[in-house]
Short mmCIF file of C-alpha atoms in Angstrom, two decimals:
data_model
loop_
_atom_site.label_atom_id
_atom_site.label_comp_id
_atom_site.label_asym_id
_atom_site.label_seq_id
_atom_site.Cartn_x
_atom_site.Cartn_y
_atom_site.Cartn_z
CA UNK A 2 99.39 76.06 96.27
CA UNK A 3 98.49 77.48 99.76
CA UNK A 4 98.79 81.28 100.33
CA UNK A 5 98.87 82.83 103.81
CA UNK A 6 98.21 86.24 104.19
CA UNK A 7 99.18 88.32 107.66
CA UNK A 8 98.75 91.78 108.45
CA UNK A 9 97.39 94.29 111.06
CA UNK A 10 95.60 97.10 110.66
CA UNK A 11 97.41 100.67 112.09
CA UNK A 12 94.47 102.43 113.37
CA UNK A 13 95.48 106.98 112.82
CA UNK A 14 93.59 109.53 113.81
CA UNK A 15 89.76 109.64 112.27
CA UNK A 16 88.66 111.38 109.17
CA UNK A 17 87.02 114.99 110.18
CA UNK A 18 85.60 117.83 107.79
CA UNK A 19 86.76 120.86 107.38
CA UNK A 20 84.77 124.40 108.07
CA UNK A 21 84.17 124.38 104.44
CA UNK A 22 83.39 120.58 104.21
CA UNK A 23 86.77 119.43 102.84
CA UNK A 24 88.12 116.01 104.37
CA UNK A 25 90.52 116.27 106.55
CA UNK A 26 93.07 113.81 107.03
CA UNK A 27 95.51 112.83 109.84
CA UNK A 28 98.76 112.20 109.53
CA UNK A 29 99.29 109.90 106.96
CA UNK A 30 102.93 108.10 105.92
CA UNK A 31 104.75 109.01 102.03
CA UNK A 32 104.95 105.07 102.06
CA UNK A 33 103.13 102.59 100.14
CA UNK A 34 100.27 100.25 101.69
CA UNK A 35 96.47 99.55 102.06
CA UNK A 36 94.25 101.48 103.72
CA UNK A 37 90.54 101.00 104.87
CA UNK A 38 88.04 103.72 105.95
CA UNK A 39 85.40 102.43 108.87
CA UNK A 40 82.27 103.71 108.79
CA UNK A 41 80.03 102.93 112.24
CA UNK A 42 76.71 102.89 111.62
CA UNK A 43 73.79 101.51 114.04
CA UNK A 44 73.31 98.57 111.55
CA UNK A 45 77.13 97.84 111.05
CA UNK A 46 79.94 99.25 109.91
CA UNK A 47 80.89 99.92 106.53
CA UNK A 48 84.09 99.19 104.84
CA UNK A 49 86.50 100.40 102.20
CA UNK A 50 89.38 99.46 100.97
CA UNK A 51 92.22 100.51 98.96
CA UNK A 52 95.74 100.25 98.11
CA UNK A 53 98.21 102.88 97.11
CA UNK A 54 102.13 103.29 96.35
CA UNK A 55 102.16 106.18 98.24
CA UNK A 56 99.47 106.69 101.02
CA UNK A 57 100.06 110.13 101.80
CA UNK A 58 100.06 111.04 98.18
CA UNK A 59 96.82 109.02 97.20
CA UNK A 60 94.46 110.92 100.39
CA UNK A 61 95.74 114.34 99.94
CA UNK A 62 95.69 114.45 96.73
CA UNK A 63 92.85 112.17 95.45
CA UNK A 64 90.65 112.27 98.39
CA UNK A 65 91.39 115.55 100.09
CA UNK A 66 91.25 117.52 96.61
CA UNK A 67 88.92 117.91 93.98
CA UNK A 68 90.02 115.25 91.71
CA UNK A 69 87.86 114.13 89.14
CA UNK A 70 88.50 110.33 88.81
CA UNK A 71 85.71 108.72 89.00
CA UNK A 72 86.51 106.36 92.22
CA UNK A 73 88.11 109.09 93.64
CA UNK A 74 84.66 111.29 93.30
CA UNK A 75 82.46 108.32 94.37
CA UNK A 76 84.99 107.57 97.65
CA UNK A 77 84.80 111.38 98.74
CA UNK A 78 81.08 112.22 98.40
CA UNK A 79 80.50 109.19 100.59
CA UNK A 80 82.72 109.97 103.27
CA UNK A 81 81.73 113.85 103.54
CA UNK A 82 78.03 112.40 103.29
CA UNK A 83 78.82 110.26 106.15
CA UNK A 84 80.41 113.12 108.05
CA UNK A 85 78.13 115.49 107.80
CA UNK A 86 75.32 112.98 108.92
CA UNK A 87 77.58 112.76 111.97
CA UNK A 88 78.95 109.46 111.45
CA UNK A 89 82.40 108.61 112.69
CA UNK A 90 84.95 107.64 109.73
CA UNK A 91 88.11 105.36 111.00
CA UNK A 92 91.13 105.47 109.17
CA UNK A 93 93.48 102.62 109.23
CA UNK A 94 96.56 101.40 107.56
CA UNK A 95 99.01 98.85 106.78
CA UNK A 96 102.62 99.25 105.96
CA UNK A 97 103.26 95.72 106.41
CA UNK A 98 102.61 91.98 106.02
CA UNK A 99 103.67 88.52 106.33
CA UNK A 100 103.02 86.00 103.38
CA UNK A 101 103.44 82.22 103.52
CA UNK A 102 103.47 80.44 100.17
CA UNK A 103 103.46 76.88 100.37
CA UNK A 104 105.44 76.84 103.79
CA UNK A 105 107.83 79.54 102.52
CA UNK A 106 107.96 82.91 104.71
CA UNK A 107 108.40 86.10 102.96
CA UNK A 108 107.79 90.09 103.73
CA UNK A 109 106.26 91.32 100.99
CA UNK A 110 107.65 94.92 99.48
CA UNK A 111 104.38 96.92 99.18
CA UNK A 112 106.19 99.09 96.45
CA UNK A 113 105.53 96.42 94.28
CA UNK A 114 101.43 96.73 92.86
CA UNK A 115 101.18 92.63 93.08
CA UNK A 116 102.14 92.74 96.84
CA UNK A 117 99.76 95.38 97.37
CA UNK A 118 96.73 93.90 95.35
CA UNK A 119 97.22 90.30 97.51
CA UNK A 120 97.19 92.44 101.14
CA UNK A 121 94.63 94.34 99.96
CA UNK A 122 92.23 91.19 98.77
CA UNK A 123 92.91 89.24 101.91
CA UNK A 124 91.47 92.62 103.63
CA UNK A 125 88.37 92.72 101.66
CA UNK A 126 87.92 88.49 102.80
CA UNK A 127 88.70 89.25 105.97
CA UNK A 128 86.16 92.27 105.92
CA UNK A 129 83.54 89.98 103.69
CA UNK A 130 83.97 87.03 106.40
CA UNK A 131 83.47 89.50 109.40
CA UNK A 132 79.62 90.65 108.26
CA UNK A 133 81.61 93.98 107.31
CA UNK A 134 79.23 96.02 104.08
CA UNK A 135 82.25 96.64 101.42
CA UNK A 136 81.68 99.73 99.73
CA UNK A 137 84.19 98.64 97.15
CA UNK A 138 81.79 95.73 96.46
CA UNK A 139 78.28 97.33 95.89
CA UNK A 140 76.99 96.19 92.51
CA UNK A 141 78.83 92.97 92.60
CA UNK A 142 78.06 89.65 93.95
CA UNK A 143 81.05 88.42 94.85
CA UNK A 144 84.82 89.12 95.61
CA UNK A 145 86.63 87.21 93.22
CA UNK A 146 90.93 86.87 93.40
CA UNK A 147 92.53 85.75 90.66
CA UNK A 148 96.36 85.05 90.49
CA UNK A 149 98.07 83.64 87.55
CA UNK A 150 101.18 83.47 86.45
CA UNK A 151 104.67 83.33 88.08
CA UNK A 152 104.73 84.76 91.43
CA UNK A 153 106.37 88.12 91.89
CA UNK A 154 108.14 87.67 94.69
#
């Protein structure tokens, strides 16, 4: 089986802070899709990456607030770190994709989690194969994709 993958990244306005060191987000679509944050740093940029059914709803209210998950706690002491160390935190999106499977052209609907998990993956390659450091990866040596199953699309 041979799985192609398209997409484009939607660059929005950056992350900012804040006056009492909240994140502040821009704009952000009620749609589903992946997002990355882009950290620039003098020795490369960092990465992470995410997917969500509903963007909008996964920044402002897991991000932006003070939700306890643990990911979501992680994700937002990292970026205010980064902030206030002055760093500059990109925020991109994507709302769609192409995928090829075995010749066979499809869009896939993002609404669907499976759709989302296969954009999202081909990201974090992308990311790996670009020299990109993927915060979603630290602690583990590898990115590892596993599909099984009939395809849900």
């Amino acid at each position: 089986m041979r799985i192609v993958v398209e997409f484009e990244w939607e660059q929005l306005d950056d992350i900012g802070l804040t006056p009492t060191n909240r994140l502040s987000f821009p704009q952000i679509p009620a749609e589903p899709g992946i997002y990355q944050f882009r950290i620039a740093g003098a020795d490369g940029d960092e990465v992470y990456i995410g997917e969500s059914s509903d963007l909008k709803r996964r920044m402002l209210g897991n991000y932006a607030s003070t939700h306890t998950g643990t990911t979501n706690v992680r994700v937002r002491e990292m970026l205010t770190q980064h902030l206030l160390d002055g760093r500059r935190v990109q925020f991109s999106i994507i709302r769609q994709a192409g995928l090829e499977v075995d010749g066979e052209t499809t869009v896939p609907n993002l609404s669907q989690k499976p759709m989302r998990l296969i954009v999202e993956n081909a990201a974090l390659v992308v990311a790996q194969q670009a020299g990109d450091r993927i915060h979603n990866l630290q602690g583990r040596r590898r990115l590892t994709i596993v599909f099984a199953g009939t395809p849900p699309w």
